[in-house]
PDB file of C-alpha atoms in Angstrom:
ATOM      1  CA  MET A 233     107.002  73.037  -5.363  1.00  0.00           C
ATOM      2  CA  ASN A 234     104.906  71.757  -8.205  1.00  0.00           C
ATOM      3  CA  ASP A 235     105.521  68.685 -10.372  1.00  0.00           C
ATOM      4  CA  LYS A 236     107.507  70.666 -12.930  1.00  0.00           C
ATOM      5  CA  GLN A 237     110.044  72.004 -10.413  1.00  0.00           C
ATOM      6  CA  PRO A 238     113.185  70.169  -9.363  1.00  0.00           C
ATOM      7  CA  THR A 239     113.071  68.631  -5.881  1.00  0.00           C
ATOM      8  CA  ARG A 240     116.131  70.521  -4.653  1.00  0.00           C
ATOM      9  CA  PRO A 241     115.239  74.107  -3.686  1.00  0.00           C
ATOM     10  CA  ILE A 242     118.605  75.503  -4.841  1.00  0.00           C
ATOM     11  CA  VAL A 243     118.088  74.015  -8.303  1.00  0.00           C
ATOM     12  CA  ALA A 244     114.593  75.499  -8.492  1.00  0.00           C
ATOM     13  CA  LEU A 245     115.944  78.926  -7.492  1.00  0.00           C
ATOM     14  CA  ILE A 246     118.814  78.752  -9.982  1.00  0.00           C
ATOM     15  CA  ASP A 247     116.378  77.723 -12.725  1.00  0.00           C
ATOM     16  CA  LEU A 248     114.193  80.728 -11.934  1.00  0.00           C
ATOM     17  CA  LEU A 249     117.043  83.228 -11.633  1.00  0.00           C
ATOM     18  CA  SER A 250     118.663  82.026 -14.852  1.00  0.00           C
ATOM     19  CA  LYS A 251     115.648  82.983 -16.950  1.00  0.00           C
ATOM     20  CA  LYS A 252     116.361  85.994 -19.106  1.00  0.00           C
ATOM     21  CA  TRP A 253     115.417  89.323 -17.471  1.00  0.00           C
ATOM     22  CA  VAL A 254     114.533  87.840 -14.056  1.00  0.00           C
ATOM     23  CA  LEU A 255     117.585  89.193 -12.241  1.00  0.00           C
ATOM     24  CA  ARG A 256     117.259  92.563 -13.929  1.00  0.00           C
ATOM     25  CA  MET A 257     113.600  92.824 -12.975  1.00  0.00           C
ATOM     26  CA  LEU A 258     114.323  91.903  -9.358  1.00  0.00           C
ATOM     27  CA  TRP A 259     117.141  94.446  -9.214  1.00  0.00           C
ATOM     28  CA  GLU A 260     114.966  97.174 -10.699  1.00  0.00           C
ATOM     29  CA  LEU A 261     112.098  96.403  -8.302  1.00  0.00           C
ATOM     30  CA  ASN A 262     114.566  96.858  -5.476  1.00  0.00           C
ATOM     31  CA  LYS A 263     114.369 100.588  -6.284  1.00  0.00           C
ATOM     32  CA  GLY A 264     110.720 100.531  -5.226  1.00  0.00           C
ATOM     33  CA  ALA A 265     107.271  99.573  -6.405  1.00  0.00           C
ATOM     34  CA  CYS A 266     106.339 100.515  -9.946  1.00  0.00           C
ATOM     35  CA  THR A 267     103.734 100.061 -12.631  1.00  0.00           C
ATOM     36  CA  PHE A 268     104.099  97.639 -15.520  1.00  0.00           C
ATOM     37  CA  ARG A 269     105.226 100.429 -17.854  1.00  0.00           C
ATOM     38  CA  GLU A 270     107.722 101.807 -15.315  1.00  0.00           C
ATOM     39  CA  LEU A 271     109.191  98.337 -14.902  1.00  0.00           C
ATOM     40  CA  GLN A 272     109.462  98.001 -18.656  1.00  0.00           C
ATOM     41  CA  LEU A 273     111.334 101.322 -18.852  1.00  0.00           C
ATOM     42  CA  ARG A 274     113.609 100.435 -15.930  1.00  0.00           C
ATOM     43  CA  CYS A 275     114.541  97.236 -17.745  1.00  0.00           C
ATOM     44  CA  GLY A 276     115.489  99.020 -20.944  1.00  0.00           C
ATOM     45  CA  ASP A 277     112.167  98.810 -22.744  1.00  0.00           C
ATOM     46  CA  VAL A 278     111.992  94.994 -22.763  1.00  0.00           C
ATOM     47  CA  SER A 279     108.934  93.609 -24.556  1.00  0.00           C
ATOM     48  CA  PRO A 280     105.602  93.479 -22.726  1.00  0.00           C
ATOM     49  CA  THR A 281     105.368  89.744 -23.433  1.00  0.00           C
ATOM     50  CA  ILE A 282     108.623  89.064 -21.591  1.00  0.00           C
ATOM     51  CA  ILE A 283     107.639  91.334 -18.688  1.00  0.00           C
ATOM     52  CA  ASN A 284     104.336  89.463 -18.369  1.00  0.00           C
ATOM     53  CA  ARG A 285     106.011  86.042 -18.419  1.00  0.00           C
ATOM     54  CA  ARG A 286     108.659  86.979 -15.885  1.00  0.00           C
ATOM     55  CA  ILE A 287     106.195  88.722 -13.574  1.00  0.00           C
ATOM     56  CA  LYS A 288     104.088  85.544 -13.593  1.00  0.00           C
ATOM     57  CA  ASP A 289     107.207  83.486 -12.786  1.00  0.00           C
ATOM     58  CA  LEU A 290     108.234  85.834  -9.971  1.00  0.00           C
ATOM     59  CA  HIS A 291     104.702  86.089  -8.602  1.00  0.00           C
ATOM     60  CA  GLY A 292     104.372  82.304  -8.640  1.00  0.00           C
ATOM     61  CA  ALA A 293     107.651  82.079  -6.734  1.00  0.00           C
ATOM     62  CA  LYS A 294     106.296  84.615  -4.211  1.00  0.00           C
ATOM     63  CA  LEU A 295     109.161  87.028  -4.879  1.00  0.00           C
ATOM     64  CA  VAL A 296     106.985  89.776  -6.414  1.00  0.00           C
ATOM     65  CA  SER A 297     103.474  90.922  -5.593  1.00  0.00           C
ATOM     66  CA  LYS A 298     101.067  93.326  -7.241  1.00  0.00           C
ATOM     67  CA  SER A 299      98.854  95.842  -5.561  1.00  0.00           C
ATOM     68  CA  SER A 300      96.259  97.991  -7.254  1.00  0.00           C
ATOM     69  CA  SER A 301      97.719 101.163  -5.757  1.00  0.00           C
ATOM     70  CA  ASN A 302     101.503 100.671  -6.054  1.00  0.00           C
ATOM     71  CA  GLY A 303     101.916  98.232  -8.923  1.00  0.00           C
ATOM     72  CA  TYR A 304     104.597  95.564  -8.686  1.00  0.00           C
ATOM     73  CA  LYS A 305     106.912  95.250  -5.718  1.00  0.00           C
ATOM     74  CA  LEU A 306     109.221  92.791  -4.044  1.00  0.00           C
ATOM     75  CA  THR A 307     107.719  90.601  -1.376  1.00  0.00           C
ATOM     76  CA  GLU A 308     109.509  90.043   1.918  1.00  0.00           C
ATOM     77  CA  GLN A 309     111.180  86.987   0.370  1.00  0.00           C
ATOM     78  CA  GLY A 310     112.099  89.008  -2.717  1.00  0.00           C
ATOM     79  CA  GLU A 311     113.723  91.649  -0.530  1.00  0.00           C
ATOM     80  CA  GLU A 312     115.608  88.951   1.373  1.00  0.00           C
ATOM     81  CA  LEU A 313     116.890  87.507  -1.905  1.00  0.00           C
ATOM     82  CA  ILE A 314     118.027  90.931  -3.152  1.00  0.00           C
ATOM     83  CA  GLN A 315     120.063  91.425   0.030  1.00  0.00           C
ATOM     84  CA  LEU A 316     122.174  88.459  -1.063  1.00  0.00           C
ATOM     85  CA  PHE A 317     123.120  90.327  -4.242  1.00  0.00           C
ATOM     86  CA  TYR A 318     124.615  93.392  -2.546  1.00  0.00           C
ATOM     87  CA  PRO A 319     128.036  91.740  -2.090  1.00  0.00           C
ATOM     88  CA  VAL A 320     127.936  90.660  -5.752  1.00  0.00           C
ATOM     89  CA  ASN A 321     127.104  94.248  -6.732  1.00  0.00           C
ATOM     90  CA  GLU A 322     130.049  95.550  -4.705  1.00  0.00           C
ATOM     91  CA  PHE A 323     132.342  93.047  -6.405  1.00  0.00           C
ATOM     92  CA  ALA A 324     130.956  94.009  -9.827  1.00  0.00           C
ATOM     93  CA  THR A 325     131.675  97.685  -9.146  1.00  0.00           C
ATOM     94  CA  ARG A 326     135.301  96.947  -8.197  1.00  0.00           C
ATOM     95  CA  TRP A 327     135.665  94.549 -11.125  1.00  0.00           C
ATOM     96  CA  ALA A 328     134.320  97.083 -13.653  1.00  0.00           C
ATOM     97  CA  ALA A 329     136.662  99.772 -12.301  1.00  0.00           C
ATOM     98  CA  LYS A 330     139.635  97.448 -12.605  1.00  0.00           C
ATOM     99  CA  ILE A 331     138.748  96.488 -16.167  1.00  0.00           C
ATOM    100  CA  SER A 332     138.332 100.129 -17.153  1.00  0.00           C
ATOM    101  CA  ASP A 333     141.701 101.001 -15.512  1.00  0.00           C
ATOM    102  CA  GLU A 334     143.416  98.330 -17.600  1.00  0.00           C
ATOM    103  CA  GLU A 335     142.016  99.595 -20.912  1.00  0.00           C
TER     104      GLU A 335
END
């Protein structure tokens, strides 16, 4: 951790994940490696400036890497983090269905 990061790892991770578009970018990269433009399209055409900033954040956190042949992809740690979101995704699916049933 550098001087700007909190000393508690969970706080540092929450700070990173709470940045706008970070979770979406991680989730979209879970579908497989992609180029900058593909990532932008997967994220709903978010601005290139935001993509650049978030990629730098995620690369610095060693959650995303870039290769010249495949573009951006999750690192082993990034893949491990995404696994933690599968139960949340399952809950979200049930939750959305319940909300739509009640409307």
